[in-house]
């Protein structure tokens, strides 16, 4: 299926997922990038991206891309791509609030025949069980899973039949952005695509293939594409959890974990995972979307949740080890100052998502310490009410990929 020259795309959510997508599409199609934060719109209009995912030259190259915080400016669009966060709440349950709000916004402005594509990570079934009813409610249109796609996106399908004119379609193409990675960029990462009908699946696949040089994989249904995304990070989470548990065992045996992994890695089919803290928006969050849906249908996932427990406990384990080392060196623990270097959840990126447990574990009772934090990728910041970064501190240095040394003074 050919993409119509009348295709006008709206990207809803301009974070580290939505902006690169808007830029790539903006090189070929009229694109309106929408975000609810006016400050974000202002910086992008000025040619700056605070996430550092897109360089000023790349923004300038997207000649057909415009930005707005006004949802009314989306009425001229006929393809809507939703790229908002899908976090979990304090009880580790899926928080679909951003997705619901975005669906409400799209539903109020989308025309007949619109195609709404979701990229946000969800559990299998969420697009059609949660988002579609919201789109129907706010648009007054009906969701089509069987009527053929006969016209262009944004036009009534099968002109002359009232039931076909008042419909919309959906697609799902999960994001695979790796924040801070300057080698694996959006066009070079293979994309999974899907649609609510075979014709819409073809349309969505063709649309993405126009910007993805690595190619696409067209899934048989939206639910399959949703499931594929959520298990990608679940698999990584479990592999890291295994390495973390092995490191706990080897530590007690007095064996260097990295030496063990290096030796085991000499076999061709040994996977090169490493122990460490799990942070960010994806690996430590996505498994809870899958386990939520599993429990909803009456299955209690044991392995996935066990992996989550192990990874979530590692910050506390590190804090306990720090306290033990301080005690051995006769360093006072209570009211001590501990400087944590490298607060962002990965090297070379500014975001601190899901890394707060690291310093929170250090300062938790009954061993209260006063942690400060510093990262090369973000400005030096002191935790409110704690010691200022750079003050006289005993300090713990983490080793990231490409770094050397790990120290406790």
XYZ file of C-alpha atoms in Angstrom:
409
model
C 0.000 0.000 0.000
C 1.325 3.414 -0.944
C 1.442 6.248 1.534
C -0.750 9.124 0.391
C 0.846 12.470 -0.283
C -1.928 13.821 1.933
C -0.609 11.973 4.988
C -0.266 14.460 7.849
C 1.241 13.079 11.024
C 0.846 14.137 14.654
C 3.394 12.928 17.199
C 1.846 13.092 20.693
C 4.600 13.278 23.297
C 8.025 14.745 22.498
C 10.324 12.963 24.928
C 13.301 10.808 24.043
C 10.974 8.501 22.045
C 8.680 10.966 20.305
C 11.199 13.599 19.240
C 13.510 11.363 17.157
C 10.389 9.919 15.510
C 9.032 13.394 14.735
C 12.383 14.440 13.253
C 12.650 11.421 10.949
C 9.062 11.699 9.736
C 9.464 15.481 9.460
C 12.068 14.984 6.753
C 9.429 13.371 4.492
C 5.938 14.325 5.661
C 4.130 17.263 7.252
C 4.452 16.544 10.969
C 3.085 18.336 14.015
C 4.889 17.524 17.240
C 2.676 17.967 20.308
C 3.627 18.106 23.975
C 1.663 19.365 26.981
C 4.739 21.180 28.346
C 5.070 24.629 26.817
C 8.684 24.828 27.993
C 9.516 21.746 25.971
C 7.892 23.278 22.885
C 9.792 26.528 23.363
C 13.200 24.828 23.565
C 12.489 22.707 20.489
C 11.382 25.738 18.507
C 14.686 27.319 19.507
C 16.532 24.296 18.124
C 17.520 22.744 21.459
C 16.797 19.289 22.870
C 17.459 18.929 26.600
C 17.357 15.111 26.352
C 20.357 15.263 23.979
C 18.774 12.635 21.742
C 18.586 14.987 18.757
C 21.290 17.435 17.717
C 20.418 20.975 16.516
C 21.449 20.083 12.961
C 19.021 17.145 12.968
C 16.194 19.366 14.164
C 16.954 21.839 11.392
C 16.950 19.044 8.789
C 13.318 18.171 9.575
C 11.961 20.892 7.297
C 8.322 19.794 7.548
C 8.238 19.520 11.343
C 6.424 22.044 13.550
C 5.808 22.074 17.310
C 2.803 23.032 19.417
C 1.281 22.682 22.873
C -2.186 23.495 21.500
C -4.193 20.315 20.744
C -6.412 22.269 18.334
C -3.434 22.434 15.983
C -3.730 18.658 15.533
C -7.090 18.803 13.751
C -5.418 18.943 10.350
C -3.647 15.612 10.975
C -4.942 12.204 9.933
C -2.281 9.883 11.394
C -1.630 10.127 15.141
C 1.350 8.453 16.813
C 1.251 8.342 20.631
C 4.644 8.188 22.377
C 3.906 8.993 26.020
C 5.454 7.303 29.105
C 3.843 4.282 30.744
C 5.235 4.153 34.316
C 4.168 2.171 37.369
C 2.803 3.553 40.636
C 4.241 3.096 44.125
C 2.622 -0.340 44.339
C 4.298 -1.384 41.053
C 0.980 -1.366 39.203
C 0.701 0.014 35.645
C -0.038 3.741 35.638
C -1.835 4.374 32.359
C -2.685 8.003 33.168
C -0.414 9.521 30.462
C -1.768 7.053 27.900
C -5.378 7.767 28.877
C -4.872 11.542 28.735
C -3.158 11.294 25.353
C -5.995 9.153 24.008
C -8.517 11.721 25.216
C -6.584 14.482 23.462
C -6.413 12.545 20.200
C -10.050 11.482 20.389
C -11.223 15.082 20.588
C -9.428 16.182 17.420
C -9.100 13.182 15.096
C -11.134 13.129 11.863
C -13.131 10.311 10.300
C -10.871 7.605 8.923
C -7.981 8.553 11.205
C -5.272 6.040 12.036
C -3.999 6.108 15.627
C -0.699 4.305 16.248
C 0.585 3.652 19.753
C 4.291 3.222 20.584
C 4.083 3.256 24.388
C 4.931 0.013 26.180
C 1.796 -1.701 27.510
C 0.551 -5.163 28.422
C -1.030 -7.294 25.680
C -4.532 -6.018 24.974
C -4.155 -2.518 26.437
C -4.451 -0.664 23.121
C -7.814 -2.160 22.269
C -9.113 -2.622 25.831
C -8.121 0.762 27.282
C -7.288 3.234 24.503
C -9.854 2.361 21.845
C -12.926 2.930 24.085
C -11.520 6.357 25.013
C -10.993 7.252 21.361
C -14.544 6.128 20.554
C -16.020 8.131 23.433
C -14.314 11.405 22.584
C -14.473 11.180 18.798
C -17.964 9.773 18.314
C -16.437 7.352 15.792
C -16.374 3.553 15.756
C -13.281 1.356 15.843
C -12.873 -0.779 12.742
C -11.337 -4.250 12.888
C -12.914 -5.644 9.722
C -13.889 -2.930 7.248
C -11.315 -2.669 4.456
C -9.123 0.379 4.130
C -10.372 1.905 0.856
C -9.197 5.477 1.008
C -6.515 7.728 2.387
C -5.889 8.162 6.065
C -8.236 10.871 7.286
C -10.967 10.254 4.741
C -14.272 8.432 5.178
C -13.748 4.840 4.165
C -16.055 3.578 1.411
C -17.833 6.825 0.623
C -21.610 6.648 0.574
C -22.054 4.185 3.426
C -22.697 5.891 6.732
C -21.382 2.956 8.778
C -18.061 3.100 6.960
C -17.677 6.863 7.105
C -17.699 7.086 10.896
C -14.805 4.834 11.727
C -11.152 4.992 12.715
C -8.314 2.483 12.770
C -5.448 1.675 15.134
C -1.927 0.368 14.895
C 0.805 -0.514 17.350
C 4.538 -0.184 16.751
C 6.501 -0.399 20.006
C 9.371 1.984 20.541
C 12.894 0.577 20.728
C 14.862 3.735 21.446
C 18.043 3.206 23.460
C 18.571 6.572 25.205
C 22.046 8.028 24.950
C 23.134 5.504 22.312
C 24.679 7.401 19.397
C 25.326 4.240 17.390
C 21.941 2.511 17.408
C 19.603 5.245 16.221
C 15.916 5.123 15.288
C 16.447 4.442 11.544
C 18.934 1.627 12.236
C 16.780 -0.313 14.709
C 14.350 -2.812 13.198
C 10.737 -1.883 13.932
C 7.802 -4.141 14.823
C 4.518 -2.968 13.259
C 0.873 -4.037 13.405
C -2.625 -2.836 12.575
C -6.271 -3.415 13.407
C -6.965 -4.863 9.939
C -4.629 -6.434 7.375
C -4.896 -3.294 5.243
C -4.063 -1.007 8.159
C -1.171 -3.288 9.116
C 0.164 -2.797 5.589
C -0.286 0.974 5.843
C 1.513 1.179 9.217
C 4.312 -1.076 7.990
C 4.797 0.959 4.809
C 4.772 4.209 6.768
C 7.555 3.083 9.096
C 9.573 1.451 6.331
C 9.793 4.870 4.706
C 12.073 6.032 7.570
C 13.513 2.799 9.064
C 16.522 1.671 7.041
C 16.898 -1.484 9.157
C 13.514 -2.721 7.975
C 10.372 -3.811 9.787
C 8.705 -6.921 11.165
C 4.948 -6.950 10.613
C 3.217 -8.777 13.461
C -0.046 -10.638 12.907
C -1.983 -8.528 15.415
C -1.735 -5.581 17.781
C -1.720 -7.941 20.777
C 1.256 -9.879 19.387
C 3.193 -6.634 18.884
C 2.342 -5.489 22.419
C 3.501 -8.794 23.875
C 6.716 -8.747 21.853
C 7.688 -5.379 23.282
C 6.946 -6.175 26.902
C 8.986 -9.394 26.867
C 12.047 -7.734 25.324
C 12.838 -5.913 28.549
C 11.453 -8.684 30.751
C 14.042 -11.024 29.268
C 16.841 -8.530 29.925
C 15.596 -7.953 33.477
C 15.662 -11.691 34.211
C 19.133 -12.132 32.735
C 20.474 -9.282 34.866
C 18.698 -10.733 37.919
C 20.472 -14.048 37.320
C 23.830 -12.264 37.176
C 23.000 -10.334 40.352
C 22.094 -13.526 42.190
C 25.271 -15.197 40.961
C 27.278 -12.217 42.196
C 25.700 -12.583 45.652
C 26.680 -16.263 45.717
C 30.204 -15.714 44.414
C 30.773 -12.850 46.859
C 30.083 -15.232 49.717
C 32.433 -17.774 48.150
C 35.188 -15.201 47.789
C 35.228 -15.496 43.994
C 35.467 -12.535 41.610
C 32.202 -12.523 39.638
C 33.631 -10.775 36.580
C 36.422 -13.317 36.335
C 33.835 -16.107 36.425
C 31.781 -14.451 33.693
C 34.873 -13.903 31.566
C 35.761 -17.568 31.825
C 32.200 -18.734 31.107
C 32.034 -16.298 28.200
C 34.708 -18.258 26.386
C 31.908 -20.610 25.291
C 30.181 -19.419 22.109
C 26.597 -19.570 23.438
C 27.126 -17.964 26.854
C 25.224 -14.651 26.945
C 27.315 -11.606 27.998
C 25.180 -10.138 30.784
C 26.636 -8.423 33.851
C 25.385 -7.758 37.405
C 24.358 -4.249 38.378
C 21.638 -1.844 39.431
C 18.587 -1.760 37.165
C 17.097 1.675 36.512
C 15.365 3.637 33.804
C 11.922 3.707 32.278
C 12.033 0.254 30.687
C 13.840 -2.721 32.205
C 12.728 -2.094 35.774
C 9.174 -1.151 34.770
C 7.977 -3.188 31.780
C 7.909 -6.582 33.564
C 5.251 -5.234 35.930
C 2.946 -4.588 32.972
C 3.187 -8.235 31.957
C 2.790 -9.579 35.499
C -0.225 -7.291 36.033
C -1.988 -8.760 33.022
C -0.984 -12.300 34.000
C -2.478 -11.879 37.461
C -5.593 -10.306 35.961
C -6.249 -13.519 34.019
C -5.563 -15.723 37.028
C -1.912 -16.668 36.602
C 0.730 -15.798 39.165
C 4.102 -15.327 37.422
C 6.825 -16.601 39.718
C 10.051 -16.302 37.722
C 9.409 -12.745 36.467
C 8.513 -11.408 39.911
C 11.453 -13.220 41.506
C 13.763 -11.451 39.080
C 12.194 -8.123 39.941
C 12.650 -8.752 43.666
C 16.328 -9.559 43.202
C 17.029 -6.486 41.076
C 15.034 -4.178 43.328
C 16.976 -5.427 46.355
C 20.426 -4.687 44.920
C 20.506 -1.033 45.995
C 19.950 -2.122 49.587
C 22.636 -4.782 49.215
C 25.141 -2.191 47.961
C 24.246 0.126 50.845
C 24.796 -2.691 53.353
C 28.180 -3.491 51.810
C 29.187 0.167 52.050
C 28.275 0.235 55.720
C 30.263 -2.951 56.341
C 33.335 -1.528 54.605
C 33.032 1.715 56.547
C 32.768 -0.220 59.788
C 35.852 -2.286 59.005
C 37.789 0.893 58.356
C 36.470 2.390 61.587
C 34.578 5.125 59.746
C 31.585 6.609 61.529
C 28.355 5.641 59.773
C 25.832 7.876 61.538
C 25.877 11.388 60.070
C 28.574 10.395 57.595
C 28.616 12.001 54.151
C 28.631 9.672 51.150
C 29.141 11.042 47.658
C 27.555 8.957 44.884
C 29.146 9.541 41.490
C 27.014 8.587 38.505
C 23.397 9.106 39.496
C 21.815 8.770 36.071
C 20.494 5.318 35.283
C 23.001 4.877 32.457
C 26.222 6.522 31.354
C 26.063 9.503 29.019
C 22.438 10.383 29.748
C 20.816 13.043 31.891
C 17.792 11.140 33.202
C 17.795 9.823 36.784
C 14.700 7.619 36.397
C 14.435 4.792 38.918
C 17.826 5.453 40.476
C 16.557 7.171 43.636
C 16.518 3.873 45.597
C 20.331 3.902 45.377
C 20.828 6.879 47.635
C 17.601 6.263 49.545
C 18.966 2.875 50.581
C 22.153 4.490 51.856
C 20.232 6.920 54.040
C 17.518 4.581 55.309
C 17.234 3.808 59.034
C 18.745 2.387 61.109
C 21.999 3.448 59.441
C 21.345 7.078 58.510
C 23.980 8.652 56.316
C 23.872 11.826 54.270
C 24.378 11.039 50.585
C 25.228 13.597 47.960
C 25.038 12.922 44.280
C 26.914 13.871 41.151
C 26.931 12.783 37.536
C 28.930 13.933 34.533
C 25.793 14.034 32.388
C 23.765 16.250 34.723
C 24.642 19.376 36.698
C 25.939 18.721 40.225
C 22.972 18.565 42.565
C 22.635 18.070 46.279
C 19.793 16.039 47.686
C 17.566 18.472 49.605
C 18.532 18.499 53.254
C 21.683 16.484 52.568
C 25.342 17.330 52.218
C 26.188 19.407 49.177
C 27.898 17.597 46.333
C 31.611 18.267 46.444
C 31.691 18.739 50.197
C 34.204 16.783 52.258
C 32.945 13.233 52.026
C 33.879 9.628 52.209
C 32.948 8.496 48.748
C 31.849 5.533 46.726
C 32.758 5.359 43.046
C 30.753 3.152 40.695
C 32.317 1.619 37.626
C 30.361 1.874 34.370
C 31.182 0.444 30.948
C 34.439 1.907 29.675
C 35.447 3.187 33.131
C 38.135 1.831 35.389
C 38.292 1.466 39.123
C 35.846 1.142 41.961
C 36.748 2.819 45.203
C 35.620 3.438 48.740
C 37.518 6.001 50.752
